[in-house]
Amino acid sequence: MPPVVLALRRLPAPRLTGLGAGLFASAVMLAIGFLDLLLLDGSPVAYGLLFLPVSALTALWVRTADLVTAPIGVPIAFAVGVLPIAGGTGGIGGQAMAVVTALAVHAGWLYGGTLVAGIIASVRKVRDMGRRQQRTRATTGAAAPLAGSAELAKTAKTAKGVKAAKGAKAAKAR
């Protein structure tokens, strides 16, 4: 196996709830936003590039039952993290306009990260459905012939009993 795959398998695989995954992504993106503002003077390219792995990790670490929340929570996290680098002035209204403008201008990064999360969540869901189907086939496939033969035997007994009852009725009528 390639060393990269072995290294990736050693990474932790936490299983976050849907809310936990959204909070994780939001907290990380807010921290990235502040670090970007501090170190790179609010570089949108650096912020967008760092958003992609956060999106992937969020989709990888969310529980299987909550997979649908990954592509929903990731864009919210992008919006939360863009607050520090939006650069708005003039109070709450100016800050809100700066965030809306930043979201519009950097929609490519937003869509890209959401697409990454959606693809990973979809692949995980399809793989999970395949595993469930295999387990169902394995358990019902082995039990089906037994259940089927028992059912056939029960039906045959019932048919013999009905025939015998009809024969007894016919003999009594003669």
PDB file of C-alpha atoms in Angstrom:
ATOM      1  CA  MET A   1       0.000   0.000   0.000  1.00  0.00           C
ATOM      2  CA  PRO A   2       1.319   3.498  -0.774  1.00  0.00           C
ATOM      3  CA  PRO A   3       2.718   5.428   2.190  1.00  0.00           C
ATOM      4  CA  VAL A   4       0.211   8.244   1.664  1.00  0.00           C
ATOM      5  CA  VAL A   5      -2.711   5.839   2.145  1.00  0.00           C
ATOM      6  CA  LEU A   6      -1.095   4.396   5.276  1.00  0.00           C
ATOM      7  CA  ALA A   7      -0.573   7.901   6.657  1.00  0.00           C
ATOM      8  CA  LEU A   8      -4.196   8.821   5.944  1.00  0.00           C
ATOM      9  CA  ARG A   9      -5.432   5.683   7.698  1.00  0.00           C
ATOM     10  CA  ARG A  10      -3.551   6.703  10.837  1.00  0.00           C
ATOM     11  CA  LEU A  11      -5.472   9.983  11.028  1.00  0.00           C
ATOM     12  CA  PRO A  12      -8.195  10.112  13.651  1.00  0.00           C
ATOM     13  CA  ALA A  13     -11.662   9.263  12.462  1.00  0.00           C
ATOM     14  CA  PRO A  14     -13.984  11.033  14.900  1.00  0.00           C
ATOM     15  CA  ARG A  15     -17.685  10.717  14.319  1.00  0.00           C
ATOM     16  CA  LEU A  16     -19.325  14.077  14.837  1.00  0.00           C
ATOM     17  CA  THR A  17     -23.042  14.644  15.005  1.00  0.00           C
ATOM     18  CA  GLY A  18     -24.544  16.969  12.429  1.00  0.00           C
ATOM     19  CA  LEU A  19     -24.493  19.854  14.891  1.00  0.00           C
ATOM     20  CA  GLY A  20     -20.966  18.956  15.989  1.00  0.00           C
ATOM     21  CA  ALA A  21     -19.740  18.907  12.397  1.00  0.00           C
ATOM     22  CA  GLY A  22     -21.267  22.325  11.744  1.00  0.00           C
ATOM     23  CA  LEU A  23     -19.735  23.740  14.926  1.00  0.00           C
ATOM     24  CA  PHE A  24     -16.364  22.180  14.080  1.00  0.00           C
ATOM     25  CA  ALA A  25     -16.358  23.688  10.593  1.00  0.00           C
ATOM     26  CA  SER A  26     -17.541  27.080  11.856  1.00  0.00           C
ATOM     27  CA  ALA A  27     -14.944  27.248  14.629  1.00  0.00           C
ATOM     28  CA  VAL A  28     -12.110  26.202  12.334  1.00  0.00           C
ATOM     29  CA  MET A  29     -13.140  28.638   9.595  1.00  0.00           C
ATOM     30  CA  LEU A  30     -13.458  31.481  12.113  1.00  0.00           C
ATOM     31  CA  ALA A  31      -9.956  30.684  13.404  1.00  0.00           C
ATOM     32  CA  ILE A  32      -8.667  30.525   9.810  1.00  0.00           C
ATOM     33  CA  GLY A  33     -10.339  33.864   9.084  1.00  0.00           C
ATOM     34  CA  PHE A  34      -8.633  35.545  12.034  1.00  0.00           C
ATOM     35  CA  LEU A  35      -5.270  33.938  11.204  1.00  0.00           C
ATOM     36  CA  ASP A  36      -5.657  35.003   7.581  1.00  0.00           C
ATOM     37  CA  LEU A  37      -6.378  38.556   8.678  1.00  0.00           C
ATOM     38  CA  LEU A  38      -3.436  38.543  11.075  1.00  0.00           C
ATOM     39  CA  LEU A  39      -0.823  36.853   8.866  1.00  0.00           C
ATOM     40  CA  LEU A  40      -1.889  37.489   5.273  1.00  0.00           C
ATOM     41  CA  ASP A  41      -3.918  40.691   5.615  1.00  0.00           C
ATOM     42  CA  GLY A  42      -7.207  38.961   4.709  1.00  0.00           C
ATOM     43  CA  SER A  43      -6.178  37.054   1.568  1.00  0.00           C
ATOM     44  CA  PRO A  44      -9.327  35.558   0.024  1.00  0.00           C
ATOM     45  CA  VAL A  45      -7.308  33.007  -1.974  1.00  0.00           C
ATOM     46  CA  ALA A  46      -5.637  31.614   1.152  1.00  0.00           C
ATOM     47  CA  TYR A  47      -8.988  31.556   2.943  1.00  0.00           C
ATOM     48  CA  GLY A  48     -10.634  29.745   0.021  1.00  0.00           C
ATOM     49  CA  LEU A  49      -7.817  27.226  -0.310  1.00  0.00           C
ATOM     50  CA  LEU A  50      -8.012  26.410   3.386  1.00  0.00           C
ATOM     51  CA  PHE A  51     -11.796  26.110   3.171  1.00  0.00           C
ATOM     52  CA  LEU A  52     -11.549  23.111   0.840  1.00  0.00           C
ATOM     53  CA  PRO A  53      -9.774  20.740   3.293  1.00  0.00           C
ATOM     54  CA  VAL A  54     -12.047  21.887   6.125  1.00  0.00           C
ATOM     55  CA  SER A  55     -15.014  20.950   3.934  1.00  0.00           C
ATOM     56  CA  ALA A  56     -13.500  17.553   3.202  1.00  0.00           C
ATOM     57  CA  LEU A  57     -12.722  16.852   6.867  1.00  0.00           C
ATOM     58  CA  THR A  58     -16.206  17.889   7.907  1.00  0.00           C
ATOM     59  CA  ALA A  59     -17.747  15.459   5.412  1.00  0.00           C
ATOM     60  CA  LEU A  60     -15.350  12.692   6.454  1.00  0.00           C
ATOM     61  CA  TRP A  61     -15.844  13.124  10.190  1.00  0.00           C
ATOM     62  CA  VAL A  62     -19.633  13.447  10.345  1.00  0.00           C
ATOM     63  CA  ARG A  63     -21.561  10.362  11.451  1.00  0.00           C
ATOM     64  CA  THR A  64     -23.168   8.225   8.766  1.00  0.00           C
ATOM     65  CA  ALA A  65     -26.625   9.019  10.116  1.00  0.00           C
ATOM     66  CA  ASP A  66     -25.940  12.759   9.762  1.00  0.00           C
ATOM     67  CA  LEU A  67     -24.285  12.786   6.346  1.00  0.00           C
ATOM     68  CA  VAL A  68     -26.874  15.128   4.885  1.00  0.00           C
ATOM     69  CA  THR A  69     -25.766  17.890   7.257  1.00  0.00           C
ATOM     70  CA  ALA A  70     -22.204  18.144   5.900  1.00  0.00           C
ATOM     71  CA  PRO A  71     -23.071  20.014   2.676  1.00  0.00           C
ATOM     72  CA  ILE A  72     -25.449  22.208   4.686  1.00  0.00           C
ATOM     73  CA  GLY A  73     -23.095  23.160   7.507  1.00  0.00           C
ATOM     74  CA  VAL A  74     -20.068  23.888   5.345  1.00  0.00           C
ATOM     75  CA  PRO A  75     -21.463  27.009   3.595  1.00  0.00           C
ATOM     76  CA  ILE A  76     -22.588  28.344   6.957  1.00  0.00           C
ATOM     77  CA  ALA A  77     -19.046  27.843   8.244  1.00  0.00           C
ATOM     78  CA  PHE A  78     -17.692  29.726   5.223  1.00  0.00           C
ATOM     79  CA  ALA A  79     -19.965  32.662   6.041  1.00  0.00           C
ATOM     80  CA  VAL A  80     -18.950  32.614   9.703  1.00  0.00           C
ATOM     81  CA  GLY A  81     -15.266  32.541   8.832  1.00  0.00           C
ATOM     82  CA  VAL A  82     -15.496  35.343   6.286  1.00  0.00           C
ATOM     83  CA  LEU A  83     -16.546  37.813   8.999  1.00  0.00           C
ATOM     84  CA  PRO A  84     -12.991  38.818   9.990  1.00  0.00           C
ATOM     85  CA  ILE A  85     -11.683  39.192   6.430  1.00  0.00           C
ATOM     86  CA  ALA A  86     -14.731  40.939   4.950  1.00  0.00           C
ATOM     87  CA  GLY A  87     -13.372  44.354   5.877  1.00  0.00           C
ATOM     88  CA  GLY A  88     -16.611  46.180   6.545  1.00  0.00           C
ATOM     89  CA  THR A  89     -16.739  49.596   8.157  1.00  0.00           C
ATOM     90  CA  GLY A  90     -19.522  51.824   9.386  1.00  0.00           C
ATOM     91  CA  GLY A  91     -21.252  49.704  12.012  1.00  0.00           C
ATOM     92  CA  ILE A  92     -23.426  46.628  11.682  1.00  0.00           C
ATOM     93  CA  GLY A  93     -24.908  47.663   8.332  1.00  0.00           C
ATOM     94  CA  GLY A  94     -21.492  48.214   6.769  1.00  0.00           C
ATOM     95  CA  GLN A  95     -20.203  44.908   8.161  1.00  0.00           C
ATOM     96  CA  ALA A  96     -23.279  43.046   6.866  1.00  0.00           C
ATOM     97  CA  MET A  97     -22.831  44.569   3.398  1.00  0.00           C
ATOM     98  CA  ALA A  98     -19.146  43.597   3.423  1.00  0.00           C
ATOM     99  CA  VAL A  99     -20.002  39.989   4.350  1.00  0.00           C
ATOM    100  CA  VAL A 100     -22.669  39.759   1.633  1.00  0.00           C
ATOM    101  CA  THR A 101     -20.233  41.226  -0.887  1.00  0.00           C
ATOM    102  CA  ALA A 102     -17.481  38.825   0.192  1.00  0.00           C
ATOM    103  CA  LEU A 103     -19.860  35.876  -0.136  1.00  0.00           C
ATOM    104  CA  ALA A 104     -20.849  37.006  -3.626  1.00  0.00           C
ATOM    105  CA  VAL A 105     -17.309  37.699  -4.767  1.00  0.00           C
ATOM    106  CA  HIS A 106     -15.926  34.443  -3.361  1.00  0.00           C
ATOM    107  CA  ALA A 107     -18.851  32.249  -4.357  1.00  0.00           C
ATOM    108  CA  GLY A 108     -16.523  30.013  -6.371  1.00  0.00           C
ATOM    109  CA  TRP A 109     -14.697  28.922  -3.218  1.00  0.00           C
ATOM    110  CA  LEU A 110     -18.023  28.544  -1.425  1.00  0.00           C
ATOM    111  CA  TYR A 111     -19.482  26.356  -4.165  1.00  0.00           C
ATOM    112  CA  GLY A 112     -16.251  24.389  -4.485  1.00  0.00           C
ATOM    113  CA  GLY A 113     -16.113  23.519  -0.794  1.00  0.00           C
ATOM    114  CA  THR A 114     -19.792  22.677  -0.738  1.00  0.00           C
ATOM    115  CA  LEU A 115     -19.282  20.441  -3.774  1.00  0.00           C
ATOM    116  CA  VAL A 116     -16.348  18.681  -2.071  1.00  0.00           C
ATOM    117  CA  ALA A 117     -18.460  18.051   1.043  1.00  0.00           C
ATOM    118  CA  GLY A 118     -21.427  16.914  -1.046  1.00  0.00           C
ATOM    119  CA  ILE A 119     -19.393  14.478  -3.130  1.00  0.00           C
ATOM    120  CA  ILE A 120     -17.678  12.966  -0.097  1.00  0.00           C
ATOM    121  CA  ALA A 121     -20.972  12.656   1.781  1.00  0.00           C
ATOM    122  CA  SER A 122     -22.655  11.082  -1.261  1.00  0.00           C
ATOM    123  CA  VAL A 123     -19.868   8.549  -1.770  1.00  0.00           C
ATOM    124  CA  ARG A 124     -19.969   7.642   1.911  1.00  0.00           C
ATOM    125  CA  LYS A 125     -23.748   7.223   1.774  1.00  0.00           C
ATOM    126  CA  VAL A 126     -23.623   5.018  -1.339  1.00  0.00           C
ATOM    127  CA  ARG A 127     -20.911   2.844   0.231  1.00  0.00           C
ATOM    128  CA  ASP A 128     -22.951   2.547   3.431  1.00  0.00           C
ATOM    129  CA  MET A 129     -26.060   1.561   1.481  1.00  0.00           C
ATOM    130  CA  GLY A 130     -24.052  -1.086  -0.390  1.00  0.00           C
ATOM    131  CA  ARG A 131     -22.698  -2.510   2.879  1.00  0.00           C
ATOM    132  CA  ARG A 132     -26.193  -2.633   4.358  1.00  0.00           C
ATOM    133  CA  GLN A 133     -27.521  -4.380   1.276  1.00  0.00           C
ATOM    134  CA  GLN A 134     -24.728  -6.969   1.434  1.00  0.00           C
ATOM    135  CA  ARG A 135     -25.420  -7.607   5.116  1.00  0.00           C
ATOM    136  CA  THR A 136     -29.126  -7.969   4.393  1.00  0.00           C
ATOM    137  CA  ARG A 137     -28.430 -10.387   1.557  1.00  0.00           C
ATOM    138  CA  ALA A 138     -26.050 -12.378   3.709  1.00  0.00           C
ATOM    139  CA  THR A 139     -28.521 -12.741   6.578  1.00  0.00           C
ATOM    140  CA  THR A 140     -31.679 -13.273   4.532  1.00  0.00           C
ATOM    141  CA  GLY A 141     -29.948 -15.238   1.786  1.00  0.00           C
ATOM    142  CA  ALA A 142     -28.851 -17.973   4.194  1.00  0.00           C
ATOM    143  CA  ALA A 143     -32.152 -18.019   6.081  1.00  0.00           C
ATOM    144  CA  ALA A 144     -34.419 -17.847   3.021  1.00  0.00           C
ATOM    145  CA  PRO A 145     -34.118 -21.503   1.937  1.00  0.00           C
ATOM    146  CA  LEU A 146     -34.872 -22.680   5.477  1.00  0.00           C
ATOM    147  CA  ALA A 147     -37.818 -20.371   5.847  1.00  0.00           C
ATOM    148  CA  GLY A 148     -39.024 -21.267   2.376  1.00  0.00           C
ATOM    149  CA  SER A 149     -38.843 -25.024   2.989  1.00  0.00           C
ATOM    150  CA  ALA A 150     -40.589 -24.682   6.357  1.00  0.00           C
ATOM    151  CA  GLU A 151     -43.301 -22.633   4.710  1.00  0.00           C
ATOM    152  CA  LEU A 152     -43.696 -25.229   1.955  1.00  0.00           C
ATOM    153  CA  ALA A 153     -43.952 -28.041   4.487  1.00  0.00           C
ATOM    154  CA  LYS A 154     -46.616 -26.149   6.417  1.00  0.00           C
ATOM    155  CA  THR A 155     -48.580 -25.523   3.220  1.00  0.00           C
ATOM    156  CA  ALA A 156     -48.311 -29.192   2.250  1.00  0.00           C
ATOM    157  CA  LYS A 157     -49.600 -30.312   5.670  1.00  0.00           C
ATOM    158  CA  THR A 158     -52.515 -27.917   5.386  1.00  0.00           C
ATOM    159  CA  ALA A 159     -53.319 -29.178   1.883  1.00  0.00           C
ATOM    160  CA  LYS A 160     -53.226 -32.841   3.081  1.00  0.00           C
ATOM    161  CA  GLY A 161     -55.469 -31.965   6.012  1.00  0.00           C
ATOM    162  CA  VAL A 162     -57.998 -30.275   3.713  1.00  0.00           C
ATOM    163  CA  LYS A 163     -57.959 -33.266   1.343  1.00  0.00           C
ATOM    164  CA  ALA A 164     -58.453 -35.680   4.214  1.00  0.00           C
ATOM    165  CA  ALA A 165     -61.334 -33.615   5.577  1.00  0.00           C
ATOM    166  CA  LYS A 166     -63.003 -33.530   2.139  1.00  0.00           C
ATOM    167  CA  GLY A 167     -62.508 -37.274   1.762  1.00  0.00           C
ATOM    168  CA  ALA A 168     -64.079 -37.935   5.160  1.00  0.00           C
ATOM    169  CA  LYS A 169     -67.028 -35.692   4.285  1.00  0.00           C
ATOM    170  CA  ALA A 170     -67.517 -37.480   0.972  1.00  0.00           C
ATOM    171  CA  ALA A 171     -67.386 -40.901   2.661  1.00  0.00           C
ATOM    172  CA  LYS A 172     -69.905 -39.809   5.268  1.00  0.00           C
ATOM    173  CA  ALA A 173     -72.256 -38.497   2.598  1.00  0.00           C
ATOM    174  CA  ARG A 174     -72.328 -41.874   0.794  1.00  0.00           C
TER     175      ARG A 174
END
